[in-house]
Structure formats: structure tokens, C-alpha cells
Short mmCIF file of C-alpha atoms in Angstrom, two decimals:
data_model
loop_
_atom_site.label_atom_id
_atom_site.label_comp_id
_atom_site.label_asym_id
_atom_site.label_seq_id
_atom_site.Cartn_x
_atom_site.Cartn_y
_atom_site.Cartn_z
CA MET A 1 -2.58 6.19 21.36
CA GLU A 2 -3.92 8.52 24.07
CA VAL A 3 -7.49 8.71 25.33
CA LEU A 4 -7.70 12.46 24.71
CA ARG A 5 -6.06 12.22 21.30
CA PRO A 6 -7.51 9.13 19.62
CA GLN A 7 -6.58 7.99 16.14
CA LEU A 8 -8.73 9.54 13.41
CA VAL A 9 -10.12 7.42 10.57
CA ARG A 10 -11.13 9.11 7.30
CA ILE A 11 -13.97 7.56 5.28
CA ASP A 12 -15.56 9.22 2.24
CA GLY A 13 -14.31 12.64 3.31
CA ARG A 14 -15.64 12.32 6.87
CA ILE A 15 -13.49 11.81 9.98
CA TYR A 16 -14.32 9.44 12.85
CA ARG A 17 -12.59 8.77 16.14
CA LYS A 18 -11.19 5.31 16.79
CA ASN A 19 -11.58 4.70 20.51
CA PRO A 20 -8.51 3.28 22.25
CA ILE A 21 -8.70 -0.35 23.27
CA GLN A 22 -6.14 -2.76 24.60
CA GLU A 23 -4.71 -4.64 21.66
CA GLN A 24 -3.09 -8.04 22.07
CA THR A 25 -1.12 -10.27 19.75
CA TYR A 26 -3.46 -12.47 17.75
CA GLN A 27 -3.04 -16.16 18.52
CA HIS A 28 -5.89 -17.49 16.41
CA GLU A 29 -7.56 -16.28 13.28
CA GLU A 30 -10.95 -16.01 14.95
CA GLU A 31 -9.79 -13.76 17.78
CA ASP A 32 -9.70 -10.64 15.63
CA GLU A 33 -13.41 -11.06 14.96
CA ASP A 34 -14.23 -9.74 18.44
CA PHE A 35 -12.61 -6.46 17.49
CA TYR A 36 -15.88 -4.55 17.31
CA GLN A 37 -16.25 -4.51 21.11
CA GLY A 38 -15.73 -0.87 22.07
CA PHE A 39 -14.07 -0.18 18.75
CA VAL A 40 -15.59 2.86 17.13
CA GLU A 41 -17.55 5.92 18.02
CA SER A 42 -19.67 6.75 15.02
CA ALA A 43 -21.31 10.00 14.13
CA GLU A 44 -25.09 9.70 14.25
CA GLU A 45 -25.94 12.79 12.23
CA PRO A 46 -27.30 12.24 8.69
CA CYS A 47 -24.65 11.60 6.06
CA ASP A 48 -25.54 12.64 2.52
CA GLY A 49 -22.63 10.58 1.18
CA TYR A 50 -24.55 7.32 1.56
CA GLU A 51 -27.24 6.23 -0.87
CA VAL A 52 -30.18 5.15 1.30
CA VAL A 53 -33.34 4.07 -0.50
CA GLN A 54 -36.83 3.95 0.95
CA THR A 55 -38.62 0.59 0.83
CA PRO A 56 -42.12 -0.55 1.89
CA GLN A 57 -40.53 -1.82 5.11
CA GLY A 58 -38.44 1.28 5.83
CA PHE A 59 -34.95 2.07 4.50
CA GLN A 60 -32.11 0.13 2.90
CA CYS A 61 -28.45 0.67 2.07
CA THR A 62 -25.90 -1.62 0.40
CA VAL A 63 -22.15 -1.96 0.96
CA LYS A 64 -19.73 -3.41 -1.57
CA ALA A 65 -16.91 -5.39 0.00
CA PRO A 66 -14.67 -8.31 -1.01
CA SER A 67 -15.76 -11.65 0.44
CA LEU A 68 -12.45 -11.97 2.30
CA LEU A 69 -13.61 -9.25 4.72
CA TYR A 70 -17.12 -10.59 5.42
CA LYS A 71 -15.97 -12.53 8.47
CA HIS A 72 -14.98 -9.32 10.23
CA ILE A 73 -18.53 -8.01 9.97
CA VAL A 74 -20.03 -11.32 11.08
CA GLY A 75 -17.63 -11.82 13.98
CA LYS A 76 -17.06 -14.97 15.98
CA ARG A 77 -20.36 -16.83 16.42
CA GLY A 78 -22.02 -13.88 14.65
CA ASP A 79 -21.46 -11.61 17.66
CA THR A 80 -20.30 -8.55 15.72
CA ARG A 81 -23.29 -8.55 13.38
CA LYS A 82 -25.69 -9.11 16.28
CA LYS A 83 -24.22 -6.19 18.20
CA LEU A 84 -24.44 -3.94 15.15
CA GLU A 85 -28.06 -4.92 14.55
CA VAL A 86 -29.09 -4.37 18.17
CA GLU A 87 -27.36 -1.01 18.58
CA THR A 88 -28.60 0.42 15.26
CA LYS A 89 -31.99 -1.34 15.17
CA THR A 90 -31.27 -2.77 11.72
CA SER A 91 -31.06 -6.10 9.93
CA ILE A 92 -27.78 -6.87 8.17
CA SER A 93 -27.60 -9.46 5.38
CA ILE A 94 -24.13 -10.72 4.47
CA PRO A 95 -23.30 -13.11 1.60
CA LYS A 96 -22.01 -16.52 2.56
CA PRO A 97 -18.21 -17.04 2.72
CA GLY A 98 -16.70 -17.36 -0.73
CA GLN A 99 -19.66 -15.71 -2.45
CA GLU A 100 -19.27 -12.23 -3.90
CA GLY A 101 -22.14 -9.81 -3.42
CA GLU A 102 -23.29 -6.85 -1.37
CA ILE A 103 -23.92 -6.40 2.32
CA VAL A 104 -27.50 -5.19 2.69
CA ILE A 105 -28.57 -3.06 5.67
CA SER A 106 -32.31 -2.70 6.32
CA GLY A 107 -34.16 -0.80 9.03
CA GLN A 108 -37.25 1.20 9.87
CA HIS A 109 -35.27 4.37 10.55
CA ARG A 110 -32.92 6.07 8.12
CA SER A 111 -30.60 7.20 10.91
CA GLY A 112 -30.17 3.61 12.10
CA VAL A 113 -29.28 2.41 8.60
CA ILE A 114 -26.73 5.21 8.24
CA SER A 115 -25.23 4.43 11.65
CA ALA A 116 -24.85 0.75 10.74
CA ARG A 117 -23.31 1.66 7.38
CA THR A 118 -20.79 3.98 9.03
CA ARG A 119 -19.72 1.36 11.55
CA ILE A 120 -19.39 -1.32 8.87
CA ASP A 121 -17.26 1.02 6.76
CA VAL A 122 -14.92 1.65 9.70
CA LEU A 123 -14.62 -2.08 10.39
CA LEU A 124 -13.92 -2.83 6.74
CA LEU A 125 -11.30 -0.11 6.54
CA THR A 126 -9.60 -1.25 9.73
CA PHE A 127 -9.31 -4.87 8.69
CA ARG A 128 -8.37 -3.94 5.13
CA ARG A 129 -5.40 -2.11 6.62
CA LYS A 130 -4.41 -5.33 8.35
CA GLN A 131 -4.25 -7.23 5.08
CA PRO A 132 -0.82 -7.60 3.50
CA PHE A 133 -0.34 -5.44 0.42
CA THR A 134 -1.11 -7.41 -2.72
CA HIS A 135 -0.19 -5.00 -5.53
CA PHE A 136 1.62 -1.72 -6.13
CA LEU A 137 1.70 1.06 -8.70
CA ALA A 138 5.15 1.36 -10.21
CA PHE A 139 7.47 2.27 -13.04
CA PHE A 140 9.78 -0.54 -14.14
CA LEU A 141 13.45 0.50 -14.13
CA ASN A 142 14.88 -2.67 -15.65
CA GLU A 143 16.18 -1.44 -19.00
CA VAL A 144 19.31 -3.27 -20.16
CA GLU A 145 21.68 -0.34 -19.58
CA VAL A 146 20.45 0.16 -16.01
CA GLN A 147 20.65 -3.56 -15.22
CA GLU A 148 24.25 -3.68 -16.47
CA ARG A 149 25.21 -0.59 -14.49
CA PHE A 150 23.52 -1.98 -11.39
CA LEU A 151 25.53 -5.21 -11.67
CA LYS A 152 28.66 -3.07 -12.05
CA PHE A 153 27.65 -1.20 -8.87
CA GLN A 154 27.17 -4.50 -7.03
CA GLU A 155 30.52 -5.84 -8.27
CA GLU A 156 32.43 -2.74 -7.18
CA VAL A 157 30.69 -2.53 -3.79
CA LEU A 158 31.55 -6.16 -3.02
CA GLU A 159 35.12 -5.61 -4.24
CA LYS A 160 35.74 -2.51 -2.13
CA CYS A 161 33.36 -2.81 0.84
CA SER A 162 32.80 -6.52 1.52
CA LYS A 163 34.77 -6.29 4.76
CA ASP A 164 32.33 -3.72 6.15
CA HIS A 165 29.85 -5.14 8.63
CA GLY A 166 26.83 -6.81 7.04
CA VAL A 167 27.81 -6.18 3.40
CA ASN A 168 27.50 -9.23 1.14
CA SER A 169 25.81 -10.30 -2.08
CA THR A 170 22.55 -11.41 -0.42
CA ILE A 171 21.30 -7.88 0.30
CA PHE A 172 21.31 -6.58 -3.30
CA GLN A 173 18.12 -6.16 -5.30
CA ASN A 174 17.42 -8.46 -8.22
CA PRO A 175 18.30 -6.23 -11.23
CA LYS A 176 15.29 -7.53 -13.16
CA LYS A 177 13.00 -6.22 -10.40
CA LEU A 178 14.32 -2.67 -10.17
CA HIS A 179 11.31 -0.39 -9.93
CA LEU A 180 10.03 2.95 -8.72
CA THR A 181 7.02 2.57 -6.41
CA ILE A 182 4.21 5.13 -6.46
CA GLY A 183 1.97 3.49 -3.88
CA MET A 184 1.02 0.17 -2.27
CA LEU A 185 -2.40 -1.42 -2.79
CA VAL A 186 -4.63 -4.01 -1.12
CA LEU A 187 -6.76 -5.50 -3.91
CA LEU A 188 -8.87 -8.38 -2.65
CA SER A 189 -11.01 -9.21 -5.68
CA GLU A 190 -11.04 -9.05 -9.45
CA GLN A 191 -13.51 -6.18 -9.18
CA GLU A 192 -11.00 -4.16 -7.18
CA ILE A 193 -8.26 -4.87 -9.71
CA GLN A 194 -10.60 -3.65 -12.46
CA GLN A 195 -11.46 -0.56 -10.40
CA THR A 196 -7.74 0.20 -10.09
CA CYS A 197 -7.25 -0.16 -13.85
CA GLU A 198 -10.13 2.23 -14.48
CA MET A 199 -8.80 4.74 -11.94
CA LEU A 200 -5.37 4.69 -13.58
CA GLN A 201 -6.95 5.26 -16.99
CA GLN A 202 -8.88 8.23 -15.58
CA CYS A 203 -5.62 9.69 -14.29
CA LYS A 204 -4.13 9.35 -17.76
CA GLU A 205 -7.03 11.16 -19.39
CA GLU A 206 -7.38 13.89 -16.77
CA PHE A 207 -3.78 14.95 -16.12
CA ILE A 208 -1.05 12.44 -17.05
CA ASP A 209 -1.30 13.16 -20.79
CA ASP A 210 -0.96 16.88 -20.09
CA ILE A 211 2.13 16.35 -17.92
CA THR A 212 3.89 13.94 -20.29
CA GLY A 213 2.75 15.52 -23.54
CA GLY A 214 2.03 12.01 -24.76
CA LYS A 215 5.73 11.13 -24.65
CA PRO A 216 7.94 9.03 -22.35
CA LEU A 217 9.60 10.81 -19.46
CA GLU A 218 13.39 10.70 -19.80
CA VAL A 219 14.96 10.27 -16.38
CA GLU A 220 18.36 9.61 -14.88
CA MET A 221 19.09 7.13 -12.09
CA GLU A 222 22.05 8.64 -10.31
CA GLY A 223 23.44 8.79 -6.79
CA ILE A 224 22.63 6.76 -3.69
CA GLU A 225 21.06 7.56 -0.33
CA TYR A 226 19.93 5.65 2.75
CA MET A 227 16.56 5.57 4.51
CA ASN A 228 17.40 5.91 8.20
CA ASP A 229 19.50 8.45 10.11
CA ASP A 230 22.61 6.35 10.84
CA PRO A 231 24.90 5.54 7.90
CA GLY A 232 26.68 3.01 10.09
CA MET A 233 23.48 0.95 10.50
CA VAL A 234 21.64 0.94 7.17
CA ASP A 235 18.72 -1.31 6.23
CA VAL A 236 17.72 0.21 2.88
CA LEU A 237 20.00 1.88 0.36
CA TYR A 238 18.39 3.37 -2.73
CA ALA A 239 19.26 5.05 -6.01
CA LYS A 240 17.84 8.48 -6.70
CA VAL A 241 15.75 9.16 -9.79
CA HIS A 242 15.20 12.58 -11.41
CA MET A 243 14.07 14.12 -14.70
CA LYS A 244 16.92 14.55 -17.15
CA ASP A 245 15.67 17.99 -18.16
CA GLY A 246 15.70 19.17 -14.54
CA SER A 247 11.94 19.68 -14.44
CA ASN A 248 9.56 18.56 -11.71
CA ARG A 249 7.21 16.68 -14.04
CA LEU A 250 7.89 13.19 -12.68
CA GLN A 251 7.34 14.28 -9.10
CA GLU A 252 4.18 16.15 -10.06
CA LEU A 253 2.84 13.14 -11.93
CA VAL A 254 3.41 10.58 -9.14
CA ASP A 255 2.11 12.95 -6.45
CA ARG A 256 -1.12 13.56 -8.36
CA VAL A 257 -1.60 9.84 -9.00
CA LEU A 258 -1.02 9.17 -5.29
CA GLU A 259 -3.49 11.89 -4.30
CA ARG A 260 -6.16 10.53 -6.64
CA PHE A 261 -5.82 6.96 -5.34
CA GLN A 262 -5.78 8.16 -1.73
CA SER A 263 -8.97 10.16 -2.21
CA SER A 264 -10.66 7.08 -3.70
CA GLY A 265 -9.62 4.94 -0.74
CA LEU A 266 -7.59 2.52 -2.86
CA ILE A 267 -4.38 3.71 -1.19
CA VAL A 268 -4.26 4.47 2.53
CA LYS A 269 -3.00 7.99 3.14
CA GLU A 270 0.39 7.84 4.83
CA TRP A 271 2.34 10.43 2.87
CA ASN A 272 1.51 13.60 0.97
CA SER A 273 4.27 13.06 -1.54
CA VAL A 274 6.03 10.13 -3.21
CA LYS A 275 9.70 9.67 -2.33
CA LEU A 276 11.30 8.95 -5.68
CA HIS A 277 13.71 6.09 -5.06
CA ALA A 278 14.77 2.71 -6.42
CA THR A 279 15.89 0.22 -3.78
CA VAL A 280 19.27 -1.31 -4.61
CA MET A 281 20.16 -2.87 -1.23
CA ASN A 282 17.80 -4.12 1.47
CA THR A 283 18.71 -6.19 4.54
CA LEU A 284 15.40 -8.05 4.33
CA PHE A 285 16.79 -9.77 1.22
CA ARG A 286 19.41 -11.39 3.44
CA LYS A 287 17.00 -14.09 4.62
CA ASP A 288 14.27 -13.74 2.01
CA PRO A 289 15.17 -12.74 -1.58
CA ASN A 290 11.47 -12.06 -2.22
CA ALA A 291 11.00 -9.73 0.74
CA GLU A 292 9.72 -6.28 -0.12
CA GLY A 293 10.82 -3.74 2.43
CA ARG A 294 8.51 -2.35 5.07
CA TYR A 295 5.46 -3.74 3.33
CA ASN A 296 5.50 -7.22 4.92
CA LEU A 297 3.61 -6.17 8.04
CA TYR A 298 0.58 -8.47 8.32
CA THR A 299 -0.46 -11.93 7.22
CA ALA A 300 -3.83 -12.50 5.54
CA ASP A 301 -5.50 -13.18 8.89
CA GLY A 302 -4.23 -9.97 10.45
CA LYS A 303 -1.23 -11.33 12.36
CA TYR A 304 1.64 -8.89 12.68
CA ILE A 305 4.94 -10.03 11.21
CA PHE A 306 8.16 -8.99 12.89
CA LYS A 307 11.09 -9.08 10.50
CA GLU A 308 14.42 -9.32 12.28
CA ARG A 309 17.09 -7.50 10.32
CA GLU A 310 20.86 -7.30 10.40
CA SER A 311 21.83 -3.78 9.35
CA PHE A 312 24.97 -3.06 7.35
CA ASP A 313 27.63 -0.38 7.64
CA GLY A 314 27.05 1.86 4.65
CA ARG A 315 29.57 4.59 5.36
CA ASN A 316 32.19 3.48 2.87
CA ILE A 317 29.59 2.69 0.21
CA LEU A 318 28.09 6.17 0.57
CA LYS A 319 31.53 7.76 0.41
CA LEU A 320 32.77 5.80 -2.62
CA PHE A 321 29.54 5.59 -4.63
CA GLU A 322 27.68 8.74 -3.60
CA ASN A 323 27.25 9.87 -7.22
CA PHE A 324 27.23 6.49 -8.97
CA TYR A 325 25.52 6.72 -12.37
CA PHE A 326 23.07 3.88 -13.10
CA GLY A 327 21.93 5.17 -16.46
CA THR A 328 19.18 6.92 -18.39
CA LEU A 329 15.67 5.54 -18.79
CA LYS A 330 12.55 6.45 -20.70
CA LEU A 331 9.54 5.93 -18.45
CA ASN A 332 6.58 5.18 -20.66
CA SER A 333 4.26 3.05 -18.50
CA ILE A 334 2.76 2.83 -15.04
CA HIS A 335 2.06 -0.76 -14.03
CA ILE A 336 -0.29 -2.36 -11.51
CA SER A 337 2.20 -4.96 -10.32
CA GLN A 338 1.36 -8.01 -8.26
CA ARG A 339 3.63 -8.83 -5.36
CA PHE A 340 5.38 -12.22 -5.12
CA THR A 341 4.86 -12.93 -8.82
CA VAL A 342 7.28 -13.09 -11.73
CA ASP A 343 6.63 -12.62 -15.43
CA SER A 344 8.55 -14.18 -18.31
CA PHE A 345 11.17 -11.42 -18.07
CA GLY A 346 11.83 -11.96 -14.36
CA ASN A 347 9.99 -8.80 -13.34
CA TYR A 348 6.82 -8.51 -11.28
CA ALA A 349 3.72 -9.66 -13.14
CA SER A 350 1.53 -6.76 -14.29
CA CYS A 351 -2.26 -6.82 -13.90
CA GLY A 352 -2.73 -3.69 -15.96
CA GLN A 353 -0.93 -0.60 -17.19
CA ILE A 354 -1.21 2.72 -18.96
CA ASN A 355 1.24 3.98 -21.56
CA PHE A 356 2.23 7.58 -22.10
CA SER A 357 2.82 7.22 -25.85
#
């Protein structure tokens, strides 16, 4: 990150600069609580997006946040909160650890309250991004026909390509967990899970019903592709998914859902479009059958996880199975799936869903 081209952080439609600082590997949980020092340059002009109320003592604004993130506003020995209060001339009340509630900002000047609110929002967003993903929006692709065809794919790959470097049974997806991811989520409270359910229902009412016509989307899972640019050193191999009628309705649907969740802040904006794919082989499974691709980046206390991987030679697999047919599916539900959980069918546990029909 360069000084003249700092990272931009988007909050409620406004863009702020994240000043460059020297980042070090976290050794202790408390160390990341000093992060505020020199962290953010906030805009001081009035922001109409915040609800600031006038009180007999001045002005007040509240911030909703999961209790897991309170410590990042308090800081080690309360230093972050003290610095915020001094620089913005405000008083900041934060619920005790483990208690859900609102952060309350009070001050004699409206501009100071707004400044404190902006800085708190940036801190919350930054440390939310350091939390491991907890849930994801997805279609389940585990119909019986597809599971059987996937096992046939696995059997034939191992029969014909097991001598290729890195190819063995440990890197194949669990057929019961085949899915199509729309977006990854960090949901840190029951309230946030409920908010996600409500947002998904709004999507259904506002545009999903129009796209699907109130019927399941019939798709085909056919052909394979790899994620990186070297077929001789592959980490993720996936099956392609497309509408059986050749239309673009599935892509339109997932892109609009992604856009809606990004605009709400529930999904961090990384991509403008969803890459429709179903992972069938992943080298992270080699050491951890429950690993989930690139999404294991941080622990709950913000420590970065480095996942060492042994790539596999996918050239023969791509040549022999380029157009492998996994089957036809009728997609009728979008699920809010919880990572590292299993339901009675062996799939990811669902915290909520919408149905097309």
C-alpha cells in the first residue's frame, strides 16, 4: 500500500482513506487493540447519513455492533476509546463484554459526534474484515444424481490420473457438501443472522420472484475448469454450472443478490460478479477435510492463517474430463449456511432460506 495511493474504505456510501501503517504479525490477542494509532483519516464535514439527536447536554448518536467487536473500540487499557474521546471531544459509552447493546456517543458539538461515529465505523469494519467468515449464501448441489455422477468422476480420475503429481482421494470434495456459493458472510450475533434472513426475503420479493417466475431454475453441472493460470500446479478444480435453457437468469439472480448484500455491508465488496462454480477438488482438503478454500484467512482474534498447500498436476484430468457431465439440478432455494456445521443429511447446516416455489 503506497502513501500516495492509500486503501479506500467504503462506509454507508462514503469513501475514507485508510492511512498506511506498519503492520506486524499479531503475537497476542490484545496487540490488535492498539490498531487505532494513526489508523484512519476521517472526513470532518457533516454527514447526513448518521442519525444524530439533540439532547439537553448536546448531541448523541448510537452505533449497533456485535459484542465481539467491542474490545476493538475500547482498546488495550481503554486507550483507543480515550484517544477517540479526546480527539473528538465526546464521551463514548460501550456495553460490557458479553452484553449486547448499543455504543452511545455523546458530545456538545454535532461535528464531534459525527467524527467519532465515523471513526468507530471504520474500526468496526476493519476488524470485522479480520474475523473468519461464519456463514455463506449458497445453492445446495447435492441431489442424488449429481452425487452419484460426482463419485463416478472421482473414481475415474483416480483410476486414470492417480500417478499424476498430488492426485489422490484426499483432495476431493465431500459429495454431500457440493454447493454453489453466492457470497461469504461474517455474522457475529443472532441479530445479524436475522438481518440476513430479512435481506434475503426482501431480495425474493423485489426481484428473485420476477427472475424465477416462481419456479425452480433448471441448471446443468457440466465441464471442469481450474482457478489459477497453471494447469500443472492446480489448487482448486471446479465444475461449471449453467442454465439448461441457455439463458442468463441464474447469473443475473446471483449478481443482484450479491450487489444487494454488498450495498448493505453484509458482504464485503471484492467482486462485481459471482463466478458460478462448484468446487470438486481442493488441495486444502488434503490436510483438513473441513477446509473451505480461500476463506480460512483469519482466526477469531485477527491472527492471519497461512495454509500450506501441495498443488496437483491437473493437465491429464482437464484433458480427459474437460466436458464431464455431472447432471441436471433444479435450484429452488438459497440457503444461509453455517460453516463447519453438518445437518442430518451431511450438508452444511442452514440458518435460513428462501424458496422459489
